[in-house]
Amino acid sequence: MSGSELLDRRLVVVTGKGGVGKSTVSAALAMLAARRGKRVLVAEVDARERVAPMLGGRPSGPVIREVLPGISTVDVDPRHALEEYALMVVKVRAIYQAVFENRVVRFFLRAVPSLAETLMLGKILHEARSETSGRPRWDLVVVDAPATGHAVQLLGVPRALLATVPGGPLRRDAEWMQALLSDPVRTAIALVSLPEEMPVTETAELDARIGKELSLPRGPVFLNAMPRELYTEGERERLRAVLDAPPPLGPAARAAVLQAEQRVRASAQATRLRELVGRPLIPLPLLAFDRWGRRAVERIADAMEGQV
Ligand SMILES: Nc1ncnc2c1ncn2[C@@H]1O[C@H](COP(=O)(O)OP(=O)(O)O)[C@@H](O)[C@H]1O
Ligand SMILES: [Mg+2]
């Protein structure tokens, strides 16, 4: 798939190893889509509600709220999803509170582990296909999904249900959920990695699992925090020649050589990842910001411009 179609999807799921920049990429994709006039929802799954603050707003909580023109966010957490579901079944909040006090909710979440995932995914996918007066409520739903293993569990829910539930409303839900998730026209699973050994290995494994184990449409791989190319090979040679010069030249040259080597190592990992996943990567720059907020996300969105 070429990156240029990514934002024409209805649903983009962003996942990868912990801390690689999933929330940043989710926020930047939303910003880019909003710049193109799309109405976007970012759904954070069981996360620390980082996306709304990254866009300059308050943490969203469980109710959908617009944080920037065209961009709304919501935090989808398992307890709230279960409560909503139980309320739908029991209808009256007073009865719900009497019957489902927290202890019971906690018990359910432990006893039926994929119940929480089912409800969370159901809620997100419901948003992705919901319509108001004949047109889609959202042009794009971006899911800031959990890290690797938990994401596979979440995305595997409809498949697991189809394999175990013979009929009834739950099976019908699983059928439309799987149809939406596995449709390459409407959905893409985007991965985020870093140009380092462990994240590259984990990204390649996750990419293979999404394709082979889950049969879901694989989208682009973002290579986040790529250091800039600061020196040519000739300049690196000249820096190495003055490493032992007296201060300030020697120490400055040593710092520059360290930076240059970081870029060389990152490039090697980028090549490794590109070969492992068998398709081009979308590099995003390593940025220096004291506060990781809206300005940083804007810079990442700028870097994505023309690549997605
Ligand atoms: N391109 C980048 N350049 C520099 N630092 C980054 C970059 N992307 C992310 N970070 C840093 O990494 C932190 C984690 O990013 P985040 O998007 O929250 O990751 P995740 O959602 O995968 O846990 C950010 O708060 C920021 O400090
Ligand atoms: Mg995050």
Coordinates of C-alpha atoms and ligand atoms in Angstrom, one line a residue:
M1 CA 0.0 0.0 0.0
S2 CA 1.3 3.5 -0.7
G3 CA 1.1 5.8 2.2
S4 CA -0.9 8.4 0.3
E5 CA -4.2 6.5 0.9
L6 CA -3.8 6.1 4.6
L7 CA -5.9 9.1 5.6
D8 CA -8.7 8.1 3.2
R9 CA -9.4 5.1 5.4
R10 CA -12.2 5.2 7.9
L11 CA -10.2 3.5 10.6
V12 CA -6.4 3.7 11.3
V13 CA -5.1 1.7 14.2
V14 CA -1.7 2.8 15.5
T15 CA 0.3 0.3 17.5
G16 CA 3.9 -0.7 18.3
K17 CA 6.2 -1.2 21.3
G18 CA 5.7 0.8 24.5
G19 CA 7.1 4.4 24.4
V20 CA 8.0 4.4 20.6
G21 CA 5.7 7.3 19.8
K22 CA 2.2 5.8 19.2
S23 CA 0.3 8.6 20.9
T24 CA 2.5 11.2 19.0
V25 CA 1.8 9.5 15.7
S26 CA -1.9 9.2 16.4
A27 CA -2.1 12.9 17.3
A28 CA -0.1 13.9 14.2
L29 CA -2.3 11.8 11.9
A30 CA -5.4 13.4 13.4
M31 CA -3.8 16.9 12.9
L32 CA -2.9 16.1 9.3
A33 CA -6.4 14.8 8.5
A34 CA -8.0 17.9 10.1
R35 CA -5.8 20.1 8.0
R36 CA -7.3 18.3 5.0
G37 CA -10.8 19.2 6.2
K38 CA -11.7 15.8 7.8
R39 CA -13.6 15.3 11.0
V40 CA -11.5 13.0 13.1
L41 CA -12.0 11.1 16.3
V42 CA -8.9 9.8 18.2
A43 CA -9.8 6.9 20.5
E44 CA -7.2 6.2 23.1
V45 CA -7.5 2.6 24.4
D46 CA -6.8 2.0 28.1
A47 CA -4.0 4.5 27.9
R48 CA -2.7 7.4 30.0
E49 CA -4.8 9.9 28.1
R50 CA -1.9 11.6 26.4
V51 CA -3.4 12.5 23.0
A52 CA -5.6 15.4 24.1
P53 CA -2.9 17.1 26.1
M54 CA -0.5 16.6 23.2
L55 CA -3.0 18.6 21.1
G56 CA -3.2 21.3 23.7
G57 CA -6.4 20.2 25.5
R58 CA -7.4 18.6 28.8
P59 CA -7.4 14.8 29.1
S60 CA -10.6 13.7 27.3
G61 CA -12.0 11.1 29.7
P62 CA -14.7 8.7 28.7
V63 CA -16.9 11.3 26.9
I64 CA -16.1 12.3 23.3
R65 CA -14.9 16.0 23.2
E66 CA -13.6 18.3 20.5
V67 CA -10.1 19.4 21.4
L68 CA -9.2 21.3 18.3
P69 CA -11.4 22.3 15.3
G70 CA -12.2 19.0 13.6
I71 CA -10.5 16.8 16.1
S72 CA -12.3 15.0 18.9
T73 CA -10.8 12.6 21.4
V74 CA -12.1 10.0 23.8
D75 CA -10.5 7.7 26.3
V76 CA -11.8 4.1 26.0
D77 CA -11.2 2.3 29.2
P78 CA -12.3 -1.2 30.2
R79 CA -14.3 -0.3 33.3
H80 CA -16.2 2.5 31.6
A81 CA -16.9 0.3 28.6
L82 CA -18.3 -2.4 30.9
E83 CA -20.4 0.0 32.9
E84 CA -21.8 1.5 29.7
Y85 CA -22.7 -2.0 28.4
A86 CA -24.2 -3.1 31.7
L87 CA -26.3 0.2 31.7
M88 CA -27.5 -0.6 28.3
V89 CA -28.7 -4.0 29.5
V90 CA -30.0 -2.9 32.9
K91 CA -31.3 0.5 31.6
V92 CA -31.8 2.3 34.9
R93 CA -28.7 3.8 36.6
A94 CA -30.1 3.3 40.1
I95 CA -30.6 -0.4 39.5
Y96 CA -27.2 -0.6 37.8
Q97 CA -25.6 1.0 40.9
A98 CA -27.4 -1.3 43.2
V99 CA -26.4 -4.4 41.2
F100 CA -23.1 -3.6 39.7
E101 CA -21.1 -1.9 42.3
N102 CA -17.4 -1.7 41.6
R103 CA -16.4 -4.9 43.2
V104 CA -18.7 -6.8 40.9
V105 CA -17.4 -4.9 37.8
R106 CA -13.8 -5.8 38.9
F107 CA -14.9 -9.4 39.3
F108 CA -16.3 -9.5 35.7
L109 CA -13.2 -7.9 34.2
R110 CA -11.1 -10.6 35.8
A111 CA -13.4 -13.5 35.2
V112 CA -13.9 -12.8 31.4
P113 CA -10.6 -11.3 30.2
S114 CA -11.6 -10.6 26.7
L115 CA -14.9 -9.1 27.7
A116 CA -13.2 -5.8 28.3
E117 CA -11.5 -5.9 24.9
T118 CA -14.7 -6.9 23.2
L119 CA -16.6 -4.0 24.7
M120 CA -13.8 -1.5 24.0
L121 CA -13.3 -2.6 20.4
G122 CA -17.1 -2.7 19.9
K123 CA -17.4 0.9 21.0
I124 CA -14.6 2.1 18.7
L125 CA -15.8 0.2 15.7
H126 CA -19.3 1.5 16.3
E127 CA -18.0 5.0 16.1
A128 CA -16.1 4.2 12.9
R129 CA -19.3 3.2 11.1
S130 CA -21.8 5.5 12.8
E131 CA -23.7 7.9 10.7
T132 CA -25.7 11.1 11.3
S133 CA -28.3 12.1 8.7
G134 CA -27.0 9.8 6.1
R135 CA -23.3 10.7 6.3
P136 CA -20.5 9.2 8.4
R137 CA -20.2 10.9 11.8
W138 CA -16.3 10.7 11.4
D139 CA -14.3 10.8 8.2
L140 CA -11.5 9.1 10.2
V141 CA -11.2 7.3 13.5
V142 CA -7.6 7.0 14.7
V143 CA -7.1 4.4 17.4
D144 CA -4.1 5.0 19.7
A145 CA -3.9 1.3 20.5
P146 CA -2.1 -0.4 23.4
A147 CA 1.4 -1.8 22.9
T148 CA 2.2 -5.0 21.0
G149 CA 0.8 -8.0 22.9
H150 CA -2.3 -6.2 24.2
A151 CA -3.0 -4.8 20.7
V152 CA -2.9 -8.3 19.2
Q153 CA -5.4 -9.4 21.8
L154 CA -7.7 -6.4 21.2
L155 CA -7.6 -6.8 17.4
G156 CA -8.0 -10.6 17.6
V157 CA -11.3 -10.3 19.5
P158 CA -13.7 -10.7 16.6
R159 CA -11.8 -13.6 15.1
A160 CA -11.8 -15.4 18.5
L161 CA -15.5 -14.8 18.9
L162 CA -16.2 -16.1 15.4
A163 CA -14.3 -19.3 16.3
T164 CA -16.2 -19.9 19.5
V165 CA -19.7 -18.3 19.4
P166 CA -22.0 -20.4 17.1
G167 CA -24.8 -17.9 16.7
G168 CA -26.9 -15.1 18.2
P169 CA -26.3 -11.4 18.6
L170 CA -22.7 -11.7 19.8
R171 CA -21.8 -13.6 16.7
R172 CA -23.5 -11.0 14.5
D173 CA -21.5 -8.3 16.3
A174 CA -18.3 -10.3 15.7
E175 CA -19.2 -10.6 12.0
W176 CA -19.6 -6.9 11.3
M177 CA -16.6 -6.1 13.5
Q178 CA -14.4 -8.5 11.6
A179 CA -15.7 -7.3 8.2
L180 CA -14.8 -3.7 9.1
L181 CA -11.4 -4.5 10.6
S182 CA -10.2 -6.8 7.8
D183 CA -11.4 -4.5 5.0
P184 CA -8.3 -2.9 3.4
V185 CA -10.5 -0.2 1.8
R186 CA -11.7 1.0 5.2
T187 CA -9.0 0.0 7.6
A188 CA -5.2 0.0 8.1
I189 CA -3.0 -1.1 11.0
A190 CA -0.1 1.4 11.2
L191 CA 3.0 0.5 13.1
V192 CA 5.4 2.8 14.9
S193 CA 9.0 1.9 15.6
L194 CA 12.3 3.4 16.6
P195 CA 15.6 3.0 14.7
E196 CA 17.0 0.7 17.5
E197 CA 17.7 -3.0 17.6
M198 CA 14.9 -4.2 20.0
P199 CA 12.1 -2.0 18.6
V200 CA 13.0 -3.1 15.1
T201 CA 12.9 -6.8 16.0
E202 CA 9.6 -6.3 17.8
T203 CA 8.0 -4.3 15.0
A204 CA 8.9 -6.9 12.4
E205 CA 7.4 -9.7 14.6
L206 CA 4.3 -7.6 15.2
D207 CA 3.9 -6.9 11.5
A208 CA 4.1 -10.6 10.7
R209 CA 1.5 -11.5 13.4
I210 CA -0.9 -8.8 12.0
G211 CA -0.6 -10.2 8.5
K212 CA -0.4 -14.0 9.2
E213 CA -2.1 -14.6 12.5
L214 CA -4.9 -11.9 12.3
S215 CA -5.1 -11.4 8.5
L216 CA -5.6 -7.7 9.0
P217 CA -4.6 -5.0 6.4
R218 CA -1.1 -3.8 7.1
G219 CA -0.6 0.0 6.7
P220 CA 2.6 2.0 6.8
V221 CA 5.4 1.6 9.3
F222 CA 6.5 4.9 10.8
L223 CA 10.1 5.1 11.9
N224 CA 10.0 7.6 14.6
A225 CA 12.8 9.7 16.1
M226 CA 15.2 9.3 13.2
P227 CA 18.3 11.5 13.9
R228 CA 19.3 13.9 11.1
E229 CA 22.2 13.4 8.8
L230 CA 24.5 16.1 10.0
Y231 CA 27.8 15.3 8.3
T232 CA 29.0 13.8 5.1
E233 CA 31.4 10.8 5.1
G234 CA 34.2 13.3 4.2
E235 CA 33.3 15.6 7.1
R236 CA 33.2 12.6 9.5
E237 CA 36.8 11.7 8.3
R238 CA 38.0 15.2 9.0
L239 CA 36.3 15.2 12.5
R240 CA 38.0 11.9 13.3
A241 CA 41.4 13.4 12.4
V242 CA 41.1 16.1 15.1
L243 CA 39.6 14.0 18.0
D244 CA 42.8 14.4 20.1
A245 CA 43.2 18.1 19.4
P246 CA 43.4 20.4 22.5
P247 CA 40.1 21.9 23.7
P248 CA 37.8 23.2 22.5
L249 CA 38.3 21.5 19.1
G250 CA 39.0 17.9 20.3
P251 CA 36.0 17.6 22.7
A252 CA 33.7 19.3 20.1
A253 CA 34.9 16.9 17.5
R254 CA 34.3 13.9 19.8
A255 CA 30.7 15.1 20.4
A256 CA 30.1 15.5 16.7
V257 CA 31.5 12.1 16.0
L258 CA 29.1 10.5 18.6
Q259 CA 26.2 12.3 16.9
A260 CA 27.3 11.1 13.5
E261 CA 27.7 7.5 14.7
Q262 CA 24.2 7.6 16.2
R263 CA 22.9 8.5 12.7
V264 CA 24.9 5.7 11.1
R265 CA 23.5 3.1 13.6
A266 CA 20.0 4.4 13.1
S267 CA 20.3 4.2 9.3
A268 CA 21.5 0.6 9.6
Q269 CA 18.5 -0.3 11.8
A270 CA 16.2 1.5 9.3
T271 CA 17.6 -0.6 6.5
R272 CA 17.1 -3.8 8.6
L273 CA 13.5 -2.9 9.4
R274 CA 12.7 -2.1 5.7
E275 CA 14.1 -5.4 4.7
L276 CA 12.3 -7.3 7.4
V277 CA 8.8 -5.8 6.7
G278 CA 9.4 -5.7 2.9
R279 CA 8.1 -2.2 2.3
P280 CA 9.2 1.4 2.5
L281 CA 9.2 3.2 5.9
I282 CA 7.9 6.6 6.8
P283 CA 10.7 8.3 8.7
L284 CA 9.9 10.9 11.3
P285 CA 12.5 13.2 12.7
L286 CA 14.1 13.1 16.2
L287 CA 13.1 16.4 17.7
A288 CA 14.3 18.3 20.8
F289 CA 11.5 19.9 22.8
D290 CA 11.4 20.6 26.5
R291 CA 7.7 20.0 26.6
W292 CA 6.3 17.4 24.3
G293 CA 3.1 19.1 23.2
R294 CA 1.2 20.6 20.4
R295 CA 4.2 22.3 18.7
A296 CA 6.1 18.9 18.6
V297 CA 3.1 17.2 17.2
E298 CA 2.7 19.9 14.6
R299 CA 6.4 19.3 13.5
I300 CA 5.7 15.5 13.2
A301 CA 2.6 16.2 11.2
D302 CA 4.6 18.5 8.9
A303 CA 7.1 15.7 8.4
M304 CA 4.3 13.3 7.5
E305 CA 3.0 15.8 4.9
G306 CA 3.5 14.3 1.4
Q307 CA 4.2 10.8 3.0
V308 CA 0.8 9.8 4.1
Ligands
LIG1 N1 10.2 12.2 17.2 C1 10.5 12.3 18.5 N2 11.6 13.0 18.8 C2 11.9 13.1 20.1 N3 11.2 12.6 21.2 C3 10.1 11.9 20.9 C4 9.7 11.7 19.5 N4 8.5 11.0 19.6 C5 8.3 10.8 20.9 N5 9.2 11.3 21.7 C6 9.3 11.3 23.1 O1 8.8 10.0 23.6 C7 7.7 10.2 24.5 C8 6.7 9.1 24.3 O2 6.0 9.3 23.1 P1 4.5 8.7 23.0 O3 4.0 9.2 21.7 O4 3.7 9.1 24.2 O5 4.8 7.2 23.0 P2 3.8 5.9 23.2 O6 2.4 6.4 23.0 O7 4.2 4.9 22.2 O8 4.0 5.5 24.6 C9 7.2 11.6 24.2 O9 6.6 12.1 25.4 C10 8.4 12.3 23.8 O10 9.1 12.8 24.9
MG2 MG 0.7 6.3 24.3

